[in-house]
């Protein structure tokens, strides 16, 4: 934990983090690059900030001035940031020491940690398993004990799903609560800055550092930043907790349901009331296709400038068109090229009404359903996943079945709506972590943190780290 803790020997703390991350790298492959820390250590020693001396990691889609930022794609392999992202500056101002950049699925597109330009990232609890994605490196580094805080980004569940798979806290605040200026985008209407910690208290403090209006990001909120840590209260008495029944009905694994039901029973005994919430089943089954159409369309538009001419590495051709084609073909993985094809198809004039605009309409219906579901309760909860982290070799999941669509993809509702949503550890199944997702109304992060703290106290799943034999 770093909340309410003063780091006495900053240099030792930072160098131990760097050393551990380096030792773990051959096994976990969670880092893209390490940064020089001497100057940051000196500045941290003179800082009175809320993170003074805390070693941290940024996802490698966060710009850092003068430092290589790749977005985990070959086309940006040698890109050097011209300025600091707003969150980079905020973290530096708070006294944090950035030790490096973490691996991600290319441009944030992917949920497995197997589409990284630097290779597969491994789960610290079982090196043969995935750790989710796309913010996989940041999640793994927090779970392995290398750092206590790391930045991610969440467009579908890219912070919250990895947090579940590696037994830590993953937070996606309300859309606009944290500035996205200086973040390499994926899908602008869905992208959120998120982050990882190992406790709810740390998560509350971190939002105080990161949140706030930024005139460089016109989607950022003008709301005042609350004292989330000082106001934190884990008393569950009188709290109204909704359970998304559609997700529960879709989960096959008995052990997941047993852990969830055990936690619910403890919440009731602690004074909370529980309410079963049903959403429209047919519309929920549309979550993944709606997400793919909107996200891939926006990604195609956002990254059209990565063509070897305006930005990115250049692969020569006999004409301008051939140069751009060669640069994008070599510069992007097969998965990214496939997503750009989907996006281009959806954006074509003759397809927009049938695909993109229809997906946007269904998104609005889903958000209205979500708003109704939360109207009479404080939070809506469900297991973050139906099962523990899959094996790296697992390609058997039927991703188009109705059961899979709802159990594994319901957290995208937090991105469709922009509502605050977080995952905390719920327990372990055969030694592997699994989490619970908690979503609140817009800008009610305090309510979300309070209930998360109450649940954390009940499970005892706090400050968990995996043992990595290095």
mmCIF file with all atom_site columns, N, CA and C in Angstrom, residues 5 23 33 66 70 107 111 137 146 154 174 180 195 261 324 352 364 371 393 431 449:
data_model
loop_
_atom_site.group_PDB
_atom_site.id
_atom_site.type_symbol
_atom_site.label_atom_id
_atom_site.label_alt_id
_atom_site.label_comp_id
_atom_site.label_asym_id
_atom_site.label_entity_id
_atom_site.label_seq_id
_atom_site.pdbx_PDB_ins_code
_atom_site.Cartn_x
_atom_site.Cartn_y
_atom_site.Cartn_z
_atom_site.occupancy
_atom_site.B_iso_or_equiv
_atom_site.pdbx_formal_charge
_atom_site.auth_seq_id
_atom_site.auth_comp_id
_atom_site.auth_asym_id
_atom_site.auth_atom_id
_atom_site.pdbx_PDB_model_num
ATOM 1  N N  . UNK A 1 5   ? 1.197   6.352   3.496   1.00 0.00 ? 5   UNK A N  1
ATOM 2  C CA . UNK A 1 5   ? 2.534   5.818   3.785   1.00 0.00 ? 5   UNK A CA 1
ATOM 3  C C  . UNK A 1 5   ? 3.585   6.744   3.195   1.00 0.00 ? 5   UNK A C  1
ATOM 4  N N  . UNK A 1 23  ? 14.450  -8.476  -13.283 1.00 0.00 ? 23  UNK A N  1
ATOM 5  C CA . UNK A 1 23  ? 14.616  -9.908  -13.017 1.00 0.00 ? 23  UNK A CA 1
ATOM 6  C C  . UNK A 1 23  ? 13.421  -10.711 -13.534 1.00 0.00 ? 23  UNK A C  1
ATOM 7  N N  . UNK A 1 33  ? 10.074  -0.971  -22.123 1.00 0.00 ? 33  UNK A N  1
ATOM 8  C CA . UNK A 1 33  ? 11.328  -0.225  -21.967 1.00 0.00 ? 33  UNK A CA 1
ATOM 9  C C  . UNK A 1 33  ? 11.453  0.279   -20.540 1.00 0.00 ? 33  UNK A C  1
ATOM 10 N N  . UNK A 1 66  ? 10.333  13.019  -24.865 1.00 0.00 ? 66  UNK A N  1
ATOM 11 C CA . UNK A 1 66  ? 11.700  12.562  -25.074 1.00 0.00 ? 66  UNK A CA 1
ATOM 12 C C  . UNK A 1 66  ? 11.918  11.084  -24.865 1.00 0.00 ? 66  UNK A C  1
ATOM 13 N N  . UNK A 1 70  ? 5.626   3.394   -28.127 1.00 0.00 ? 70  UNK A N  1
ATOM 14 C CA . UNK A 1 70  ? 5.385   2.609   -29.340 1.00 0.00 ? 70  UNK A CA 1
ATOM 15 C C  . UNK A 1 70  ? 3.933   2.244   -29.587 1.00 0.00 ? 70  UNK A C  1
ATOM 16 N N  . UNK A 1 107 ? -1.982  -1.037  -29.952 1.00 0.00 ? 107 UNK A N  1
ATOM 17 C CA . UNK A 1 107 ? -2.895  0.110   -29.951 1.00 0.00 ? 107 UNK A CA 1
ATOM 18 C C  . UNK A 1 107 ? -4.097  -0.099  -29.030 1.00 0.00 ? 107 UNK A C  1
ATOM 19 N N  . UNK A 1 111 ? -7.627  -8.493  -26.039 1.00 0.00 ? 111 UNK A N  1
ATOM 20 C CA . UNK A 1 111 ? -7.890  -8.758  -24.640 1.00 0.00 ? 111 UNK A CA 1
ATOM 21 C C  . UNK A 1 111 ? -7.148  -9.952  -24.099 1.00 0.00 ? 111 UNK A C  1
ATOM 22 N N  . UNK A 1 137 ? 0.602   -5.543  -19.448 1.00 0.00 ? 137 UNK A N  1
ATOM 23 C CA . UNK A 1 137 ? 1.884   -5.352  -18.775 1.00 0.00 ? 137 UNK A CA 1
ATOM 24 C C  . UNK A 1 137 ? 1.747   -4.632  -17.459 1.00 0.00 ? 137 UNK A C  1
ATOM 25 N N  . UNK A 1 146 ? 6.277   -5.829  -8.501  1.00 0.00 ? 146 UNK A N  1
ATOM 26 C CA . UNK A 1 146 ? 7.318   -4.914  -8.979  1.00 0.00 ? 146 UNK A CA 1
ATOM 27 C C  . UNK A 1 146 ? 6.973   -3.467  -8.648  1.00 0.00 ? 146 UNK A C  1
ATOM 28 N N  . UNK A 1 154 ? -8.738  1.725   -20.786 1.00 0.00 ? 154 UNK A N  1
ATOM 29 C CA . UNK A 1 154 ? -9.853  0.780   -20.816 1.00 0.00 ? 154 UNK A CA 1
ATOM 30 C C  . UNK A 1 154 ? -10.857 1.233   -21.871 1.00 0.00 ? 154 UNK A C  1
ATOM 31 N N  . UNK A 1 174 ? -15.465 7.457   -14.375 1.00 0.00 ? 174 UNK A N  1
ATOM 32 C CA . UNK A 1 174 ? -16.440 8.031   -15.297 1.00 0.00 ? 174 UNK A CA 1
ATOM 33 C C  . UNK A 1 174 ? -15.739 8.650   -16.508 1.00 0.00 ? 174 UNK A C  1
ATOM 34 N N  . UNK A 1 180 ? -7.579  12.501  -21.253 1.00 0.00 ? 180 UNK A N  1
ATOM 35 C CA . UNK A 1 180 ? -6.963  11.555  -22.187 1.00 0.00 ? 180 UNK A CA 1
ATOM 36 C C  . UNK A 1 180 ? -5.951  12.244  -23.099 1.00 0.00 ? 180 UNK A C  1
ATOM 37 N N  . UNK A 1 195 ? -6.397  2.498   -14.215 1.00 0.00 ? 195 UNK A N  1
ATOM 38 C CA . UNK A 1 195 ? -5.170  2.227   -13.461 1.00 0.00 ? 195 UNK A CA 1
ATOM 39 C C  . UNK A 1 195 ? -5.345  1.016   -12.561 1.00 0.00 ? 195 UNK A C  1
ATOM 40 N N  . UNK A 1 261 ? -21.559 -16.142 -4.589  1.00 0.00 ? 261 UNK A N  1
ATOM 41 C CA . UNK A 1 261 ? -22.669 -16.284 -3.641  1.00 0.00 ? 261 UNK A CA 1
ATOM 42 C C  . UNK A 1 261 ? -22.200 -16.141 -2.197  1.00 0.00 ? 261 UNK A C  1
ATOM 43 N N  . UNK A 1 324 ? 2.464   3.583   -48.803 1.00 0.00 ? 324 UNK A N  1
ATOM 44 C CA . UNK A 1 324 ? 1.543   3.575   -47.668 1.00 0.00 ? 324 UNK A CA 1
ATOM 45 C C  . UNK A 1 324 ? 1.046   2.165   -47.379 1.00 0.00 ? 324 UNK A C  1
ATOM 46 N N  . UNK A 1 352 ? -22.893 2.448   -43.789 1.00 0.00 ? 352 UNK A N  1
ATOM 47 C CA . UNK A 1 352 ? -23.014 3.165   -42.518 1.00 0.00 ? 352 UNK A CA 1
ATOM 48 C C  . UNK A 1 352 ? -24.379 2.987   -41.869 1.00 0.00 ? 352 UNK A C  1
ATOM 49 N N  . UNK A 1 364 ? -27.098 3.094   -27.704 1.00 0.00 ? 364 UNK A N  1
ATOM 50 C CA . UNK A 1 364 ? -27.946 4.009   -26.929 1.00 0.00 ? 364 UNK A CA 1
ATOM 51 C C  . UNK A 1 364 ? -29.024 3.238   -26.174 1.00 0.00 ? 364 UNK A C  1
ATOM 52 N N  . UNK A 1 371 ? -28.930 2.498   -17.467 1.00 0.00 ? 371 UNK A N  1
ATOM 53 C CA . UNK A 1 371 ? -29.369 3.597   -16.608 1.00 0.00 ? 371 UNK A CA 1
ATOM 54 C C  . UNK A 1 371 ? -30.566 3.170   -15.770 1.00 0.00 ? 371 UNK A C  1
ATOM 55 N N  . UNK A 1 393 ? -2.601  -21.070 -24.825 1.00 0.00 ? 393 UNK A N  1
ATOM 56 C CA . UNK A 1 393 ? -2.895  -21.886 -26.014 1.00 0.00 ? 393 UNK A CA 1
ATOM 57 C C  . UNK A 1 393 ? -4.384  -22.080 -26.238 1.00 0.00 ? 393 UNK A C  1
ATOM 58 N N  . UNK A 1 431 ? -5.992  -21.756 -6.853  1.00 0.00 ? 431 UNK A N  1
ATOM 59 C CA . UNK A 1 431 ? -4.807  -20.911 -6.776  1.00 0.00 ? 431 UNK A CA 1
ATOM 60 C C  . UNK A 1 431 ? -4.766  -19.759 -7.756  1.00 0.00 ? 431 UNK A C  1
ATOM 61 N N  . UNK A 1 449 ? -16.150 3.238   -4.532  1.00 0.00 ? 449 UNK A N  1
ATOM 62 C CA . UNK A 1 449 ? -15.010 2.917   -3.668  1.00 0.00 ? 449 UNK A CA 1
ATOM 63 C C  . UNK A 1 449 ? -15.479 2.428   -2.299  1.00 0.00 ? 449 UNK A C  1
#
